[in-house]
mmCIF file of C-alpha atoms in Angstrom:
data_model
loop_
_atom_site.group_PDB
_atom_site.id
_atom_site.type_symbol
_atom_site.label_atom_id
_atom_site.label_comp_id
_atom_site.label_asym_id
_atom_site.label_seq_id
_atom_site.Cartn_x
_atom_site.Cartn_y
_atom_site.Cartn_z
ATOM 1 C CA UNK V 33 -30.081 33.680 40.524
ATOM 2 C CA UNK V 34 -33.737 30.829 41.662
ATOM 3 C CA UNK V 35 -34.986 31.080 37.444
ATOM 4 C CA UNK V 36 -31.760 30.294 36.028
ATOM 5 C CA UNK V 37 -31.365 27.142 38.828
ATOM 6 C CA UNK V 38 -34.750 26.136 37.606
ATOM 7 C CA UNK V 39 -34.027 25.863 34.064
ATOM 8 C CA UNK V 40 -30.329 24.168 34.968
ATOM 9 C CA UNK V 41 -32.088 21.813 36.823
ATOM 10 C CA UNK V 42 -35.515 21.044 34.605
ATOM 11 C CA UNK V 43 -32.596 19.712 31.966
ATOM 12 C CA UNK V 44 -31.390 17.419 34.562
ATOM 13 C CA UNK V 45 -34.723 15.902 35.342
ATOM 14 C CA UNK V 46 -34.584 15.342 31.421
ATOM 15 C CA UNK V 47 -31.245 13.661 31.633
ATOM 16 C CA UNK V 48 -29.626 16.270 29.133
ATOM 17 C CA UNK V 49 -26.842 17.707 31.836
ATOM 18 C CA UNK V 50 -25.523 16.102 34.235
ATOM 19 C CA UNK V 51 -24.461 19.414 36.085
ATOM 20 C CA UNK V 52 -23.994 23.608 36.439
ATOM 21 C CA UNK V 53 -22.182 25.788 38.043
ATOM 22 C CA UNK V 54 -21.772 29.382 37.774
ATOM 23 C CA UNK V 55 -18.638 31.205 36.189
ATOM 24 C CA UNK V 56 -17.912 34.080 38.128
ATOM 25 C CA UNK V 57 -15.399 37.263 37.754
ATOM 26 C CA UNK V 58 -16.002 39.291 41.384
ATOM 27 C CA UNK V 59 -19.076 38.229 43.163
ATOM 28 C CA UNK V 60 -16.897 35.327 45.575
ATOM 29 C CA UNK V 61 -14.208 37.576 45.910
ATOM 30 C CA UNK V 62 -15.252 40.578 47.305
ATOM 31 C CA UNK V 63 -15.557 41.329 51.015
ATOM 32 C CA UNK V 64 -19.607 41.263 51.974
ATOM 33 C CA UNK V 65 -19.744 44.874 52.770
ATOM 34 C CA UNK V 66 -19.079 45.256 48.926
ATOM 35 C CA UNK V 67 -22.980 45.867 48.062
ATOM 36 C CA UNK V 68 -24.381 44.773 44.958
ATOM 37 C CA UNK V 69 -20.788 42.875 43.989
ATOM 38 C CA UNK V 70 -21.072 40.324 46.702
ATOM 39 C CA UNK V 71 -22.258 37.344 46.893
ATOM 40 C CA UNK V 72 -22.030 34.980 50.020
ATOM 41 C CA UNK V 73 -21.908 30.735 47.968
ATOM 42 C CA UNK V 74 -23.841 29.667 51.029
ATOM 43 C CA UNK V 75 -26.801 31.668 49.713
ATOM 44 C CA UNK V 76 -26.620 30.334 46.681
ATOM 45 C CA UNK V 77 -26.113 26.520 47.508
ATOM 46 C CA UNK V 78 -29.242 27.100 49.380
ATOM 47 C CA UNK V 79 -30.959 28.739 46.560
ATOM 48 C CA UNK V 80 -30.088 25.433 44.431
ATOM 49 C CA UNK V 81 -31.256 22.945 47.237
ATOM 50 C CA UNK V 82 -34.584 24.884 46.851
ATOM 51 C CA UNK V 83 -34.597 25.082 43.556
ATOM 52 C CA UNK V 84 -33.797 20.881 43.242
ATOM 53 C CA UNK V 85 -33.374 19.912 47.138
ATOM 54 C CA UNK V 86 -29.953 17.702 47.892
ATOM 55 C CA UNK V 87 -29.967 16.614 43.826
ATOM 56 C CA UNK V 88 -29.584 20.226 42.675
ATOM 57 C CA UNK V 89 -27.226 20.155 40.580
ATOM 58 C CA UNK V 90 -25.280 22.327 41.261
ATOM 59 C CA UNK V 91 -21.619 21.273 41.319
ATOM 60 C CA UNK V 92 -19.537 23.888 40.227
ATOM 61 C CA UNK V 93 -18.425 27.792 40.272
ATOM 62 C CA UNK V 94 -15.463 29.437 38.571
ATOM 63 C CA UNK V 95 -13.320 32.505 39.632
ATOM 64 C CA UNK V 96 -10.176 34.049 39.033
ATOM 65 C CA UNK V 97 -7.283 33.311 40.718
ATOM 66 C CA UNK V 98 -3.604 33.956 40.483
ATOM 67 C CA UNK V 99 -0.477 35.504 42.482
ATOM 68 C CA UNK V 100 -2.223 39.179 41.531
ATOM 69 C CA UNK V 101 -5.551 37.969 42.742
ATOM 70 C CA UNK V 102 -5.038 35.447 46.108
ATOM 71 C CA UNK V 103 -8.891 36.576 47.685
ATOM 72 C CA UNK V 104 -9.848 32.871 46.831
ATOM 73 C CA UNK V 105 -7.798 31.490 48.980
ATOM 74 C CA UNK V 106 -6.035 34.353 51.301
ATOM 75 C CA UNK V 107 -9.440 36.171 51.848
ATOM 76 C CA UNK V 108 -11.922 35.414 54.764
ATOM 77 C CA UNK V 109 -14.943 37.091 52.895
ATOM 78 C CA UNK V 110 -16.866 34.421 53.015
ATOM 79 C CA UNK V 111 -20.317 34.846 55.707
ATOM 80 C CA UNK V 112 -21.687 31.166 56.350
ATOM 81 C CA UNK V 113 -23.683 29.337 59.220
ATOM 82 C CA UNK V 114 -21.890 25.982 61.036
ATOM 83 C CA UNK V 115 -24.134 24.744 64.297
ATOM 84 C CA UNK V 116 -25.712 28.232 64.590
ATOM 85 C CA UNK V 117 -22.209 30.423 64.794
ATOM 86 C CA UNK V 118 -21.773 33.474 62.272
ATOM 87 C CA UNK V 119 -18.319 32.685 60.536
ATOM 88 C CA UNK V 120 -15.895 33.651 57.405
ATOM 89 C CA UNK V 121 -14.152 31.861 55.679
ATOM 90 C CA UNK V 122 -11.395 31.835 52.605
ATOM 91 C CA UNK V 123 -13.516 31.233 49.392
ATOM 92 C CA UNK V 124 -12.047 28.117 48.908
ATOM 93 C CA UNK V 125 -12.122 25.840 52.040
ATOM 94 C CA UNK V 126 -15.784 27.577 52.233
ATOM 95 C CA UNK V 127 -16.505 25.380 48.495
ATOM 96 C CA UNK V 128 -14.871 22.424 49.967
ATOM 97 C CA UNK V 129 -17.634 22.561 53.437
ATOM 98 C CA UNK V 130 -20.266 22.793 51.335
ATOM 99 C CA UNK V 131 -19.106 20.454 48.359
ATOM 100 C CA UNK V 132 -18.846 22.732 45.649
ATOM 101 C CA UNK V 133 -16.140 22.505 43.139
ATOM 102 C CA UNK V 134 -13.653 25.326 42.575
ATOM 103 C CA UNK V 135 -12.266 26.260 38.853
ATOM 104 C CA UNK V 136 -9.770 28.716 38.509
ATOM 105 C CA UNK V 137 -9.410 30.830 35.594
ATOM 106 C CA UNK V 138 -7.475 33.864 34.597
ATOM 107 C CA UNK V 139 -4.204 32.084 36.134
ATOM 108 C CA UNK V 140 -1.743 34.287 33.487
ATOM 109 C CA UNK V 141 -3.699 37.803 33.661
ATOM 110 C CA UNK V 142 -4.571 37.430 30.383
ATOM 111 C CA UNK V 143 -0.341 37.722 29.926
ATOM 112 C CA UNK V 144 -0.356 40.601 32.715
ATOM 113 C CA UNK V 145 1.527 38.350 34.837
ATOM 114 C CA UNK V 146 4.225 37.338 32.391
ATOM 115 C CA UNK V 147 5.889 39.998 33.175
ATOM 116 C CA UNK V 148 6.502 39.114 37.012
ATOM 117 C CA UNK V 149 8.634 36.654 37.563
ATOM 118 C CA UNK V 150 8.892 34.121 39.561
ATOM 119 C CA UNK V 151 11.637 32.510 41.840
ATOM 120 C CA UNK V 152 13.011 29.637 40.194
ATOM 121 C CA UNK V 153 14.994 28.586 42.734
ATOM 122 C CA UNK V 154 10.858 27.144 43.919
ATOM 123 C CA UNK V 155 9.192 26.953 41.539
ATOM 124 C CA UNK V 156 11.515 25.102 39.384
ATOM 125 C CA UNK V 157 10.082 25.691 36.010
ATOM 126 C CA UNK V 158 12.401 27.584 33.109
ATOM 127 C CA UNK V 159 9.435 29.395 31.453
ATOM 128 C CA UNK V 160 7.614 31.796 33.350
ATOM 129 C CA UNK V 161 3.848 30.705 32.160
ATOM 130 C CA UNK V 162 4.092 27.836 33.623
ATOM 131 C CA UNK V 163 5.952 29.254 36.907
ATOM 132 C CA UNK V 164 2.406 30.908 37.525
ATOM 133 C CA UNK V 165 0.542 27.536 36.933
ATOM 134 C CA UNK V 166 2.314 25.724 39.532
ATOM 135 C CA UNK V 167 1.546 28.482 41.857
ATOM 136 C CA UNK V 168 -1.631 28.027 41.158
ATOM 137 C CA UNK V 169 -1.949 23.834 41.259
ATOM 138 C CA UNK V 170 -0.048 24.633 44.320
ATOM 139 C CA UNK V 171 -2.434 25.645 46.681
ATOM 140 C CA UNK V 172 -3.442 24.003 49.452
ATOM 141 C CA UNK V 173 -7.194 24.114 48.647
ATOM 142 C CA UNK V 174 -8.848 20.565 48.159
ATOM 143 C CA UNK V 175 -12.370 22.186 46.130
ATOM 144 C CA UNK V 176 -9.956 23.664 43.925
ATOM 145 C CA UNK V 177 -10.647 21.054 41.024
ATOM 146 C CA UNK V 178 -8.759 22.396 37.330
ATOM 147 C CA UNK V 179 -7.449 25.607 35.941
ATOM 148 C CA UNK V 180 -8.274 27.296 32.626
ATOM 149 C CA UNK V 181 -5.276 28.583 31.007
ATOM 150 C CA UNK V 182 -6.169 30.192 27.628
ATOM 151 C CA UNK V 183 -3.232 30.150 25.516
ATOM 152 C CA UNK V 184 -2.701 32.259 21.317
ATOM 153 C CA UNK V 185 -0.097 29.738 20.211
ATOM 154 C CA UNK V 186 1.125 26.498 20.530
ATOM 155 C CA UNK V 187 4.383 27.043 21.186
ATOM 156 C CA UNK V 188 2.489 28.512 24.446
ATOM 157 C CA UNK V 189 1.167 24.908 25.405
ATOM 158 C CA UNK V 190 4.177 23.524 25.491
ATOM 159 C CA UNK V 191 5.877 25.312 27.233
ATOM 160 C CA UNK V 192 3.557 25.550 30.019
ATOM 161 C CA UNK V 193 3.175 21.913 30.824
ATOM 162 C CA UNK V 194 7.002 21.851 32.021
ATOM 163 C CA UNK V 195 4.973 21.978 34.589
ATOM 164 C CA UNK V 196 3.949 17.756 34.503
ATOM 165 C CA UNK V 197 7.919 17.055 35.315
ATOM 166 C CA UNK V 198 7.389 18.687 38.750
ATOM 167 C CA UNK V 199 5.220 18.019 41.710
ATOM 168 C CA UNK V 200 2.853 20.710 43.068
ATOM 169 C CA UNK V 201 4.954 22.634 45.711
ATOM 170 C CA UNK V 202 3.766 21.498 49.239
ATOM 171 C CA UNK V 203 1.800 23.393 51.872
ATOM 172 C CA UNK V 204 4.651 24.978 53.418
ATOM 173 C CA UNK V 205 6.209 25.490 50.571
ATOM 174 C CA UNK V 206 3.329 27.313 48.869
ATOM 175 C CA UNK V 207 2.665 29.593 52.582
ATOM 176 C CA UNK V 208 6.581 30.246 52.997
ATOM 177 C CA UNK V 209 6.985 32.439 49.235
ATOM 178 C CA UNK V 210 3.942 34.021 50.163
ATOM 179 C CA UNK V 211 3.605 34.311 54.087
ATOM 180 C CA UNK V 212 6.875 36.335 56.276
ATOM 181 C CA UNK V 213 8.759 34.792 58.040
ATOM 182 C CA UNK V 214 7.951 35.734 61.717
ATOM 183 C CA UNK V 215 4.055 35.208 59.730
ATOM 184 C CA UNK V 216 2.239 31.528 61.484
ATOM 185 C CA UNK V 217 1.777 29.017 58.657
ATOM 186 C CA UNK V 218 -1.701 28.092 58.168
ATOM 187 C CA UNK V 219 -2.481 24.043 57.451
ATOM 188 C CA UNK V 220 -4.811 23.440 54.519
ATOM 189 C CA UNK V 221 -8.565 24.982 54.822
ATOM 190 C CA UNK V 222 -7.462 27.042 57.204
ATOM 191 C CA UNK V 223 -8.521 30.358 58.014
ATOM 192 C CA UNK V 224 -5.183 32.936 57.824
ATOM 193 C CA UNK V 225 -4.453 35.603 59.913
ATOM 194 C CA UNK V 226 -1.663 37.895 59.278
ATOM 195 C CA UNK V 227 -1.823 40.590 62.039
#
């Protein structure tokens, strides 16, 4: 990883690029005990700083986030140290603390989620794809910068753009969709305790 960062930092120092990032599928969504797959975002950022100092250029991580892959905003898997105390945090929250922008991908899980209905009373949109995109854009996380959507046909783009006619859900609306009524809803970027 350090060698890759050296490569990118060289081109930053030459003025050829301004920043770079990591696109991953599993490593930032796994439990720390998943050896060989889990990757510490804190250690990734430390490696970037060792290579390029405070202006290292690592500004983005990309991971899949959708209703079936909620780990980035729901699971407390990322380990880090704050004020000398070892802690765990959600990926979206740690990304904010470490000043890394998060780009989500696979919001429709390669079209699979077009079989999973979403309630119109919450998500308002008529088109199912737009409802799933509304879910992603409503995740209460400051680090979530954008979402990459793969579409095969022009009509899908038009259907998905329906979301621009509606505001994102409030954090209260978002959590009320996901968390049972008897569980306290978290404030944005707060760890969730479902026990």
